[in-house]
GROMACS .gro file of C-alpha atoms in nm:
model
  458
    1UNK     CA    1   0.870  -3.459  -7.260
    2UNK     CA    2   0.766  -3.100  -7.206
    3UNK     CA    3   0.778  -2.834  -6.936
    4UNK     CA    4   0.800  -2.457  -6.911
    5UNK     CA    5   1.144  -2.330  -6.995
    6UNK     CA    6   1.299  -2.676  -7.051
    7UNK     CA    7   1.486  -2.747  -7.375
    8UNK     CA    8   1.658  -3.083  -7.371
    9UNK     CA    9   1.669  -3.156  -7.744
   10UNK     CA   10   1.996  -3.175  -7.933
   11UNK     CA   11   2.105  -2.834  -8.056
   12UNK     CA   12   1.926  -2.641  -7.782
   13UNK     CA   13   2.228  -2.621  -7.547
   14UNK     CA   14   2.206  -2.246  -7.494
   15UNK     CA   15   1.832  -2.256  -7.430
   16UNK     CA   16   1.879  -2.549  -7.192
   17UNK     CA   17   2.153  -2.365  -7.000
   18UNK     CA   18   1.935  -2.055  -6.969
   19UNK     CA   19   1.639  -2.264  -6.851
   20UNK     CA   20   1.858  -2.435  -6.593
   21UNK     CA   21   1.975  -2.100  -6.457
   22UNK     CA   22   1.613  -1.993  -6.418
   23UNK     CA   23   1.533  -2.320  -6.243
   24UNK     CA   24   1.826  -2.279  -6.003
   25UNK     CA   25   1.709  -1.925  -5.929
   26UNK     CA   26   1.375  -2.076  -5.827
   27UNK     CA   27   1.555  -2.325  -5.602
   28UNK     CA   28   1.734  -2.033  -5.434
   29UNK     CA   29   1.405  -1.846  -5.401
   30UNK     CA   30   1.252  -2.118  -5.189
   31UNK     CA   31   1.570  -2.157  -4.978
   32UNK     CA   32   1.523  -2.531  -4.913
   33UNK     CA   33   1.869  -2.692  -4.938
   34UNK     CA   34   2.055  -2.736  -4.608
   35UNK     CA   35   1.750  -2.658  -4.394
   36UNK     CA   36   1.690  -2.888  -4.092
   37UNK     CA   37   1.487  -3.208  -4.123
   38UNK     CA   38   1.117  -3.144  -4.106
   39UNK     CA   39   0.831  -3.362  -3.987
   40UNK     CA   40   0.596  -3.247  -4.265
   41UNK     CA   41   0.824  -3.361  -4.548
   42UNK     CA   42   0.924  -3.675  -4.359
   43UNK     CA   43   0.556  -3.769  -4.345
   44UNK     CA   44   0.517  -3.710  -4.718
   45UNK     CA   45   0.810  -3.942  -4.794
   46UNK     CA   46   0.675  -4.204  -4.553
   47UNK     CA   47   0.330  -4.181  -4.711
   48UNK     CA   48   0.478  -4.225  -5.059
   49UNK     CA   49   0.657  -4.540  -4.945
   50UNK     CA   50   0.333  -4.682  -4.800
   51UNK     CA   51   0.127  -4.602  -5.110
   52UNK     CA   52   0.377  -4.789  -5.332
   53UNK     CA   53   0.470  -5.051  -5.069
   54UNK     CA   54   0.840  -4.979  -5.123
   55UNK     CA   55   1.125  -4.955  -4.870
   56UNK     CA   56   1.262  -4.620  -4.988
   57UNK     CA   57   1.118  -4.277  -5.071
   58UNK     CA   58   1.264  -3.927  -5.086
   59UNK     CA   59   1.172  -3.564  -5.126
   60UNK     CA   60   1.464  -3.438  -5.332
   61UNK     CA   61   1.570  -3.087  -5.434
   62UNK     CA   62   1.803  -3.072  -5.735
   63UNK     CA   63   2.072  -2.810  -5.673
   64UNK     CA   64   2.350  -2.702  -5.909
   65UNK     CA   65   2.591  -2.983  -5.815
   66UNK     CA   66   2.395  -3.219  -5.592
   67UNK     CA   67   2.060  -3.374  -5.516
   68UNK     CA   68   1.967  -3.278  -5.161
   69UNK     CA   69   1.710  -3.478  -4.967
   70UNK     CA   70   1.465  -3.272  -4.767
   71UNK     CA   71   1.328  -3.609  -4.652
   72UNK     CA   72   1.471  -3.960  -4.699
   73UNK     CA   73   1.261  -4.257  -4.587
   74UNK     CA   74   1.460  -4.582  -4.567
   75UNK     CA   75   1.792  -4.418  -4.663
   76UNK     CA   76   1.973  -4.386  -4.334
   77UNK     CA   77   2.279  -4.167  -4.333
   78UNK     CA   78   2.221  -4.033  -4.684
   79UNK     CA   79   2.137  -3.663  -4.691
   80UNK     CA   80   2.249  -3.582  -5.043
   81UNK     CA   81   2.411  -3.736  -5.348
   82UNK     CA   82   2.618  -3.576  -5.625
   83UNK     CA   83   2.425  -3.453  -5.920
   84UNK     CA   84   2.453  -3.697  -6.212
   85UNK     CA   85   2.705  -3.556  -6.459
   86UNK     CA   86   2.537  -3.757  -6.737
   87UNK     CA   87   2.181  -3.637  -6.686
   88UNK     CA   88   2.277  -3.289  -6.576
   89UNK     CA   89   1.958  -3.237  -6.376
   90UNK     CA   90   1.827  -3.560  -6.225
   91UNK     CA   91   1.892  -3.794  -5.933
   92UNK     CA   92   2.164  -4.048  -5.993
   93UNK     CA   93   1.938  -4.339  -6.077
   94UNK     CA   94   1.969  -4.260  -6.448
   95UNK     CA   95   2.249  -4.262  -6.699
   96UNK     CA   96   2.138  -4.144  -7.043
   97UNK     CA   97   2.223  -3.792  -7.151
   98UNK     CA   98   1.934  -3.540  -7.166
   99UNK     CA   99   1.966  -3.494  -7.542
  100UNK     CA  100   1.934  -3.865  -7.620
  101UNK     CA  101   1.605  -4.002  -7.760
  102UNK     CA  102   1.497  -4.129  -7.418
  103UNK     CA  103   1.583  -3.852  -7.173
  104UNK     CA  104   1.707  -3.979  -6.835
  105UNK     CA  105   1.613  -3.666  -6.643
  106UNK     CA  106   1.299  -3.697  -6.425
  107UNK     CA  107   1.263  -3.318  -6.424
  108UNK     CA  108   1.200  -3.321  -6.799
  109UNK     CA  109   0.864  -3.494  -6.771
  110UNK     CA  110   0.517  -3.355  -6.703
  111UNK     CA  111   0.393  -3.701  -6.608
  112UNK     CA  112   0.557  -3.922  -6.345
  113UNK     CA  113   0.889  -4.070  -6.453
  114UNK     CA  114   0.885  -4.450  -6.412
  115UNK     CA  115   1.149  -4.720  -6.455
  116UNK     CA  116   0.970  -5.051  -6.386
  117UNK     CA  117   1.301  -5.242  -6.404
  118UNK     CA  118   1.601  -5.016  -6.381
  119UNK     CA  119   1.838  -5.289  -6.502
  120UNK     CA  120   1.662  -5.334  -6.835
  121UNK     CA  121   1.536  -4.979  -6.892
  122UNK     CA  122   1.784  -4.813  -7.135
  123UNK     CA  123   1.749  -4.483  -6.950
  124UNK     CA  124   1.862  -4.630  -6.620
  125UNK     CA  125   2.055  -4.950  -6.688
  126UNK     CA  126   2.393  -4.785  -6.638
  127UNK     CA  127   2.282  -4.563  -6.352
  128UNK     CA  128   2.498  -4.568  -6.036
  129UNK     CA  129   2.213  -4.646  -5.793
  130UNK     CA  130   2.135  -4.959  -5.993
  131UNK     CA  131   2.483  -5.095  -5.936
  132UNK     CA  132   2.576  -4.974  -5.587
  133UNK     CA  133   2.477  -5.121  -5.251
  134UNK     CA  134   2.118  -4.997  -5.284
  135UNK     CA  135   2.065  -5.220  -5.592
  136UNK     CA  136   1.767  -5.013  -5.712
  137UNK     CA  137   1.542  -5.203  -5.956
  138UNK     CA  138   1.228  -4.985  -5.949
  139UNK     CA  139   1.217  -4.607  -5.957
  140UNK     CA  140   0.937  -4.355  -5.997
  141UNK     CA  141   0.943  -3.976  -5.958
  142UNK     CA  142   0.698  -3.685  -5.979
  143UNK     CA  143   0.829  -3.334  -6.030
  144UNK     CA  144   0.785  -3.064  -5.765
  145UNK     CA  145   0.678  -2.779  -5.990
  146UNK     CA  146   0.634  -2.411  -5.905
  147UNK     CA  147   0.339  -2.205  -6.023
  148UNK     CA  148   0.562  -2.044  -6.287
  149UNK     CA  149   0.670  -2.382  -6.425
  150UNK     CA  150   1.009  -2.441  -6.264
  151UNK     CA  151   1.087  -2.789  -6.131
  152UNK     CA  152   1.269  -2.773  -5.799
  153UNK     CA  153   1.310  -3.147  -5.757
  154UNK     CA  154   1.108  -3.465  -5.727
  155UNK     CA  155   0.921  -3.691  -5.487
  156UNK     CA  156   1.074  -4.034  -5.549
  157UNK     CA  157   0.996  -4.397  -5.460
  158UNK     CA  158   1.255  -4.676  -5.497
  159UNK     CA  159   1.254  -5.054  -5.455
  160UNK     CA  160   1.506  -5.337  -5.484
  161UNK     CA  161   1.275  -5.545  -5.702
  162UNK     CA  162   1.099  -5.463  -6.030
  163UNK     CA  163   0.737  -5.354  -6.014
  164UNK     CA  164   0.468  -5.195  -6.225
  165UNK     CA  165   0.281  -4.916  -6.042
  166UNK     CA  166  -0.089  -4.855  -6.087
  167UNK     CA  167  -0.233  -4.538  -6.233
  168UNK     CA  168  -0.377  -4.454  -5.890
  169UNK     CA  169  -0.033  -4.485  -5.730
  170UNK     CA  170   0.124  -4.256  -5.989
  171UNK     CA  171  -0.160  -4.005  -5.948
  172UNK     CA  172  -0.101  -4.015  -5.572
  173UNK     CA  173   0.272  -3.952  -5.629
  174UNK     CA  174   0.184  -3.641  -5.829
  175UNK     CA  175  -0.050  -3.529  -5.552
  176UNK     CA  176   0.231  -3.570  -5.297
  177UNK     CA  177   0.463  -3.361  -5.515
  178UNK     CA  178   0.191  -3.094  -5.531
  179UNK     CA  179   0.162  -3.108  -5.149
  180UNK     CA  180   0.536  -3.050  -5.121
  181UNK     CA  181   0.502  -2.748  -5.348
  182UNK     CA  182   0.206  -2.614  -5.146
  183UNK     CA  183   0.410  -2.648  -4.826
  184UNK     CA  184   0.707  -2.470  -4.983
  185UNK     CA  185   0.479  -2.188  -5.098
  186UNK     CA  186   0.341  -2.152  -4.746
  187UNK     CA  187   0.690  -2.136  -4.602
  188UNK     CA  188   0.805  -1.888  -4.864
  189UNK     CA  189   0.504  -1.671  -4.780
  190UNK     CA  190   0.593  -1.698  -4.411
  191UNK     CA  191   0.953  -1.599  -4.489
  192UNK     CA  192   0.830  -1.295  -4.682
  193UNK     CA  193   0.598  -1.204  -4.395
  194UNK     CA  194   0.879  -1.232  -4.142
  195UNK     CA  195   1.112  -1.030  -4.366
  196UNK     CA  196   0.845  -0.763  -4.416
  197UNK     CA  197   0.781  -0.749  -4.042
  198UNK     CA  198   1.152  -0.716  -3.973
  199UNK     CA  199   1.174  -0.435  -4.228
  200UNK     CA  200   0.867  -0.270  -4.076
  201UNK     CA  201   1.023  -0.292  -3.730
  202UNK     CA  202   1.352  -0.158  -3.865
  203UNK     CA  203   1.167   0.133  -4.027
  204UNK     CA  204   0.979   0.195  -3.702
  205UNK     CA  205   1.304   0.187  -3.506
  206UNK     CA  206   1.468   0.431  -3.746
  207UNK     CA  207   1.167   0.660  -3.728
  208UNK     CA  208   1.157   0.636  -3.348
  209UNK     CA  209   1.528   0.719  -3.322
  210UNK     CA  210   1.491   1.012  -3.561
  211UNK     CA  211   1.185   1.149  -3.384
  212UNK     CA  212   1.345   1.095  -3.044
  213UNK     CA  213   1.643   1.303  -3.151
  214UNK     CA  214   1.416   1.590  -3.253
  215UNK     CA  215   1.271   1.598  -2.900
  216UNK     CA  216   1.612   1.650  -2.739
  217UNK     CA  217   1.869   1.923  -2.795
  218UNK     CA  218   2.130   1.810  -3.049
  219UNK     CA  219   2.408   1.936  -2.819
  220UNK     CA  220   2.432   2.118  -2.489
  221UNK     CA  221   2.570   2.473  -2.497
  222UNK     CA  222   2.897   2.564  -2.330
  223UNK     CA  223   2.834   2.736  -1.994
  224UNK     CA  224   3.131   2.942  -1.867
  225UNK     CA  225   3.273   2.787  -1.552
  226UNK     CA  226   3.046   2.482  -1.573
  227UNK     CA  227   3.060   2.145  -1.744
  228UNK     CA  228   2.735   1.990  -1.867
  229UNK     CA  229   2.661   1.646  -2.007
  230UNK     CA  230   2.340   1.463  -2.093
  231UNK     CA  231   2.234   1.115  -2.200
  232UNK     CA  232   1.922   0.929  -2.298
  233UNK     CA  233   1.881   0.558  -2.226
  234UNK     CA  234   1.582   0.414  -2.418
  235UNK     CA  235   1.420   0.099  -2.279
  236UNK     CA  236   1.292   0.007  -2.627
  237UNK     CA  237   1.445   0.083  -2.967
  238UNK     CA  238   1.111   0.093  -3.148
  239UNK     CA  239   0.909   0.308  -2.906
  240UNK     CA  240   0.930   0.682  -2.867
  241UNK     CA  241   0.975   0.781  -2.504
  242UNK     CA  242   0.854   1.092  -2.330
  243UNK     CA  243   1.165   1.191  -2.132
  244UNK     CA  244   1.323   1.529  -2.204
  245UNK     CA  245   1.591   1.775  -2.092
  246UNK     CA  246   1.736   2.110  -2.197
  247UNK     CA  247   1.991   2.375  -2.098
  248UNK     CA  248   1.977   2.730  -2.235
  249UNK     CA  249   2.083   3.091  -2.153
  250UNK     CA  250   1.857   3.356  -2.001
  251UNK     CA  251   1.866   3.722  -2.101
  252UNK     CA  252   2.015   3.834  -1.767
  253UNK     CA  253   2.331   3.619  -1.792
  254UNK     CA  254   2.198   3.329  -1.592
  255UNK     CA  255   2.127   2.982  -1.731
  256UNK     CA  256   1.813   2.772  -1.709
  257UNK     CA  257   1.774   2.397  -1.733
  258UNK     CA  258   1.498   2.143  -1.699
  259UNK     CA  259   1.441   1.769  -1.711
  260UNK     CA  260   1.120   1.569  -1.701
  261UNK     CA  261   0.902   1.283  -1.813
  262UNK     CA  262   0.561   1.296  -1.983
  263UNK     CA  263   0.302   1.020  -1.943
  264UNK     CA  264   0.275   0.756  -2.214
  265UNK     CA  265   0.473   0.639  -2.513
  266UNK     CA  266   0.459   0.680  -2.888
  267UNK     CA  267   0.339   0.965  -3.105
  268UNK     CA  268   0.110   1.120  -2.841
  269UNK     CA  269   0.393   1.125  -2.589
  270UNK     CA  270   0.621   1.281  -2.853
  271UNK     CA  271   0.369   1.559  -2.919
  272UNK     CA  272   0.335   1.625  -2.545
  273UNK     CA  273   0.714   1.623  -2.502
  274UNK     CA  274   0.758   1.877  -2.780
  275UNK     CA  275   0.488   2.103  -2.634
  276UNK     CA  276   0.636   2.076  -2.284
  277UNK     CA  277   0.989   2.154  -2.391
  278UNK     CA  278   0.903   2.461  -2.595
  279UNK     CA  279   0.655   2.586  -2.334
  280UNK     CA  280   0.919   2.576  -2.061
  281UNK     CA  281   1.164   2.761  -2.283
  282UNK     CA  282   0.904   3.027  -2.366
  283UNK     CA  283   0.793   3.057  -2.003
  284UNK     CA  284   1.152   3.123  -1.894
  285UNK     CA  285   1.174   3.420  -2.130
  286UNK     CA  286   0.887   3.597  -1.954
  287UNK     CA  287   0.959   3.487  -1.598
  288UNK     CA  288   1.245   3.247  -1.517
  289UNK     CA  289   1.126   3.188  -1.162
  290UNK     CA  290   1.123   2.804  -1.142
  291UNK     CA  291   0.783   2.771  -0.973
  292UNK     CA  292   0.629   3.020  -1.216
  293UNK     CA  293   0.771   2.830  -1.515
  294UNK     CA  294   0.609   2.507  -1.395
  295UNK     CA  295   0.281   2.686  -1.327
  296UNK     CA  296   0.280   2.825  -1.682
  297UNK     CA  297   0.342   2.476  -1.819
  298UNK     CA  298   0.054   2.343  -1.609
  299UNK     CA  299  -0.181   2.605  -1.755
  300UNK     CA  300  -0.074   2.533  -2.112
  301UNK     CA  301  -0.122   2.155  -2.077
  302UNK     CA  302  -0.469   2.199  -1.930
  303UNK     CA  303  -0.567   2.441  -2.205
  304UNK     CA  304  -0.426   2.226  -2.484
  305UNK     CA  305  -0.587   1.901  -2.369
  306UNK     CA  306  -0.909   2.043  -2.229
  307UNK     CA  307  -1.190   1.788  -2.264
  308UNK     CA  308  -0.950   1.517  -2.380
  309UNK     CA  309  -0.777   1.250  -2.180
  310UNK     CA  310  -0.559   1.436  -1.928
  311UNK     CA  311  -0.196   1.473  -2.031
  312UNK     CA  312   0.052   1.532  -1.756
  313UNK     CA  313   0.420   1.518  -1.677
  314UNK     CA  314   0.675   1.542  -1.400
  315UNK     CA  315   0.955   1.797  -1.427
  316UNK     CA  316   1.226   1.983  -1.245
  317UNK     CA  317   1.315   2.335  -1.358
  318UNK     CA  318   1.627   2.515  -1.239
  319UNK     CA  319   1.823   2.839  -1.273
  320UNK     CA  320   2.204   2.865  -1.248
  321UNK     CA  321   2.355   3.189  -1.114
  322UNK     CA  322   2.734   3.213  -1.128
  323UNK     CA  323   2.920   3.368  -0.834
  324UNK     CA  324   3.255   3.546  -0.843
  325UNK     CA  325   3.426   3.265  -0.648
  326UNK     CA  326   3.353   3.013  -0.925
  327UNK     CA  327   3.055   2.852  -0.753
  328UNK     CA  328   2.694   2.846  -0.879
  329UNK     CA  329   2.373   2.905  -0.689
  330UNK     CA  330   2.112   2.659  -0.814
  331UNK     CA  331   1.742   2.728  -0.762
  332UNK     CA  332   1.515   2.434  -0.840
  333UNK     CA  333   1.141   2.375  -0.854
  334UNK     CA  334   0.990   2.029  -0.883
  335UNK     CA  335   0.654   1.902  -0.990
  336UNK     CA  336   0.610   1.534  -0.898
  337UNK     CA  337   0.972   1.461  -0.986
  338UNK     CA  338   1.239   1.256  -0.801
  339UNK     CA  339   1.495   1.458  -0.604
  340UNK     CA  340   1.801   1.596  -0.777
  341UNK     CA  341   2.129   1.463  -0.635
  342UNK     CA  342   2.420   1.690  -0.542
  343UNK     CA  343   2.748   1.496  -0.546
  344UNK     CA  344   2.993   1.696  -0.339
  345UNK     CA  345   3.366   1.736  -0.392
  346UNK     CA  346   3.438   1.502  -0.101
  347UNK     CA  347   3.229   1.225  -0.263
  348UNK     CA  348   2.924   1.255  -0.041
  349UNK     CA  349   2.580   1.261  -0.203
  350UNK     CA  350   2.298   1.493  -0.088
  351UNK     CA  351   1.944   1.495  -0.227
  352UNK     CA  352   1.810   1.836  -0.325
  353UNK     CA  353   1.454   1.754  -0.241
  354UNK     CA  354   1.146   1.909  -0.398
  355UNK     CA  355   0.918   1.660  -0.222
  356UNK     CA  356   0.558   1.776  -0.217
  357UNK     CA  357   0.568   1.913  -0.570
  358UNK     CA  358   0.269   1.775  -0.760
  359UNK     CA  359   0.211   1.643  -1.111
  360UNK     CA  360   0.193   1.905  -1.387
  361UNK     CA  361  -0.121   1.924  -1.600
  362UNK     CA  362  -0.340   1.691  -1.394
  363UNK     CA  363  -0.462   1.854  -1.071
  364UNK     CA  364  -0.695   2.159  -1.046
  365UNK     CA  365  -0.450   2.369  -0.842
  366UNK     CA  366  -0.113   2.192  -0.818
  367UNK     CA  367   0.155   2.288  -0.568
  368UNK     CA  368   0.519   2.318  -0.674
  369UNK     CA  369   0.812   2.309  -0.433
  370UNK     CA  370   1.130   2.514  -0.463
  371UNK     CA  371   1.477   2.438  -0.321
  372UNK     CA  372   1.819   2.602  -0.339
  373UNK     CA  373   2.168   2.458  -0.327
  374UNK     CA  374   2.521   2.574  -0.403
  375UNK     CA  375   2.758   2.404  -0.641
  376UNK     CA  376   3.112   2.476  -0.525
  377UNK     CA  377   3.422   2.384  -0.728
  378UNK     CA  378   3.441   2.003  -0.745
  379UNK     CA  379   3.065   1.961  -0.689
  380UNK     CA  380   2.825   1.807  -0.938
  381UNK     CA  381   2.451   1.784  -0.984
  382UNK     CA  382   2.262   1.489  -1.134
  383UNK     CA  383   1.906   1.510  -1.263
  384UNK     CA  384   1.734   1.192  -1.380
  385UNK     CA  385   1.392   1.054  -1.469
  386UNK     CA  386   1.228   0.775  -1.272
  387UNK     CA  387   1.322   0.497  -1.516
  388UNK     CA  388   1.654   0.482  -1.330
  389UNK     CA  389   1.534   0.450  -0.972
  390UNK     CA  390   1.246   0.219  -1.070
  391UNK     CA  391   1.486  -0.030  -1.228
  392UNK     CA  392   1.513  -0.369  -1.060
  393UNK     CA  393   1.836  -0.504  -0.914
  394UNK     CA  394   1.952  -0.866  -0.933
  395UNK     CA  395   1.747  -0.963  -0.625
  396UNK     CA  396   1.431  -0.814  -0.777
  397UNK     CA  397   1.416  -0.512  -0.549
  398UNK     CA  398   1.381  -0.158  -0.684
  399UNK     CA  399   1.703   0.045  -0.701
  400UNK     CA  400   1.531   0.346  -0.542
  401UNK     CA  401   1.665   0.689  -0.452
  402UNK     CA  402   1.881   0.559  -0.167
  403UNK     CA  403   2.030   0.285  -0.384
  404UNK     CA  404   2.122   0.538  -0.652
  405UNK     CA  405   2.278   0.770  -0.393
  406UNK     CA  406   2.489   0.485  -0.254
  407UNK     CA  407   2.604   0.395  -0.603
  408UNK     CA  408   2.714   0.754  -0.677
  409UNK     CA  409   2.896   0.810  -0.350
  410UNK     CA  410   3.263   0.882  -0.412
  411UNK     CA  411   3.230   0.984  -0.780
  412UNK     CA  412   3.229   1.364  -0.751
  413UNK     CA  413   3.586   1.420  -0.868
  414UNK     CA  414   3.500   1.270  -1.208
  415UNK     CA  415   3.270   1.561  -1.299
  416UNK     CA  416   2.963   1.555  -1.524
  417UNK     CA  417   3.106   1.307  -1.776
  418UNK     CA  418   3.223   1.082  -1.495
  419UNK     CA  419   2.879   1.083  -1.337
  420UNK     CA  420   2.715   0.980  -1.662
  421UNK     CA  421   2.977   0.709  -1.717
  422UNK     CA  422   2.902   0.576  -1.368
  423UNK     CA  423   2.529   0.573  -1.437
  424UNK     CA  424   2.586   0.411  -1.776
  425UNK     CA  425   2.773   0.128  -1.607
  426UNK     CA  426   2.486   0.099  -1.362
  427UNK     CA  427   2.244   0.061  -1.653
  428UNK     CA  428   2.467  -0.212  -1.797
  429UNK     CA  429   2.478  -0.395  -1.464
  430UNK     CA  430   2.100  -0.371  -1.421
  431UNK     CA  431   2.043  -0.516  -1.769
  432UNK     CA  432   1.688  -0.642  -1.811
  433UNK     CA  433   1.593  -0.483  -1.479
  434UNK     CA  434   1.555  -0.151  -1.666
  435UNK     CA  435   1.201  -0.130  -1.802
  436UNK     CA  436   1.153   0.243  -1.870
  437UNK     CA  437   1.335   0.520  -2.055
  438UNK     CA  438   1.570   0.742  -1.860
  439UNK     CA  439   1.697   1.092  -1.933
  440UNK     CA  440   2.006   1.219  -1.750
  441UNK     CA  441   2.149   1.570  -1.710
  442UNK     CA  442   2.472   1.625  -1.517
  443UNK     CA  443   2.619   1.964  -1.425
  444UNK     CA  444   2.957   2.002  -1.258
  445UNK     CA  445   3.191   2.281  -1.148
  446UNK     CA  446   3.556   2.203  -1.222
  447UNK     CA  447   3.767   2.175  -0.906
  448UNK     CA  448   4.006   2.457  -0.824
  449UNK     CA  449   4.356   2.404  -0.950
  450UNK     CA  450   4.608   2.408  -0.670
  451UNK     CA  451   4.937   2.595  -0.726
  452UNK     CA  452   5.119   2.260  -0.735
  453UNK     CA  453   4.883   2.117  -0.998
  454UNK     CA  454   4.914   2.435  -1.206
  455UNK     CA  455   5.294   2.409  -1.181
  456UNK     CA  456   5.285   2.041  -1.295
  457UNK     CA  457   5.068   2.126  -1.598
  458UNK     CA  458   5.309   2.386  -1.731
   0.00000   0.00000   0.00000
């Protein structure tokens, strides 16, 4: 009667209690109790029954207050039994206390525990399974032992008639207990792998979110007479996208803004996004003409990635010029980018097209197209990347520029925040149809307050 950490002798109560706590910690480590039935362990129990030619066999895990059967061959409707208060640690086939001369606990033995006739064996004669409906007469168990010496439970065989097992049968029972332990180790390793992968993905997601935030302005500045709002809708939480936007003042009192999308995902896209954003800001300092700003970006990208795989982007760059009547003149230039949408005060939607503008950083001599529009009080402007219009609707068709325009019709009075709320609801409705990141920038001019409205607000 030996075993690592087990002290069943009289007078060793404290040591036994400490050993039991360590054993229970091992049971928790392998997380077996209350898991679903499993074909692998069912086969082990069935094989044990065939080797011994007995009607009943179990793979049992001894918990703090019960014996839980991971597999139970021939014991229909029995998934667990209370832990024997007499033995303290073993299945309820035994009765003697663990500090008596003949210990009744199967977990206390290195070798298989055997009761050839449970009615006459002093360790088991008073055991409950001997006297209940099962009428157990023969019982043998081999401990399921961890590499660090903790016994999680036993592989058991039971019969209703006395029998004397052979040495080969008992050796096979020990082998089956070792197989159970091997399988538990494999599953524990798989659990650790899954947990590590989840943690790795969580770390990657946190890193992606952090890096993504560094590629976008933390907040948009307040523009007198204008309301601005922006949003970023990632298609994946663990991938860094290449969409970008910005709004900033120029030295002459005007304001510049841009929005775009670089090719690719991940760290390379992040580096290109950072370069693009700061290049456009720097270009606007020297010459805020929209076409010139895009041309400067094109030159920088070609110089930076010369000889490497081409890196390119689409973008729209604009300048806001406030007028004395409260309106804004907007001058835009586009390079391969979808049209900006002007949502008028009456709810109509007009595209501000820069069609013909070509990709930035890819072609030898790209052409950029400029357009001008006026934002009057009550008007709004929406810039977006192509992840929005390339999203699929419920019928599988692409939303497209016309579909987006139809969806926005009638939403002008809600301003920049209202536009983004409308698009956000659209994203929600599209659900899994959205497969790419989308950046949004909305600019709106507050409607004029009528004398009656001003009177009501006093």
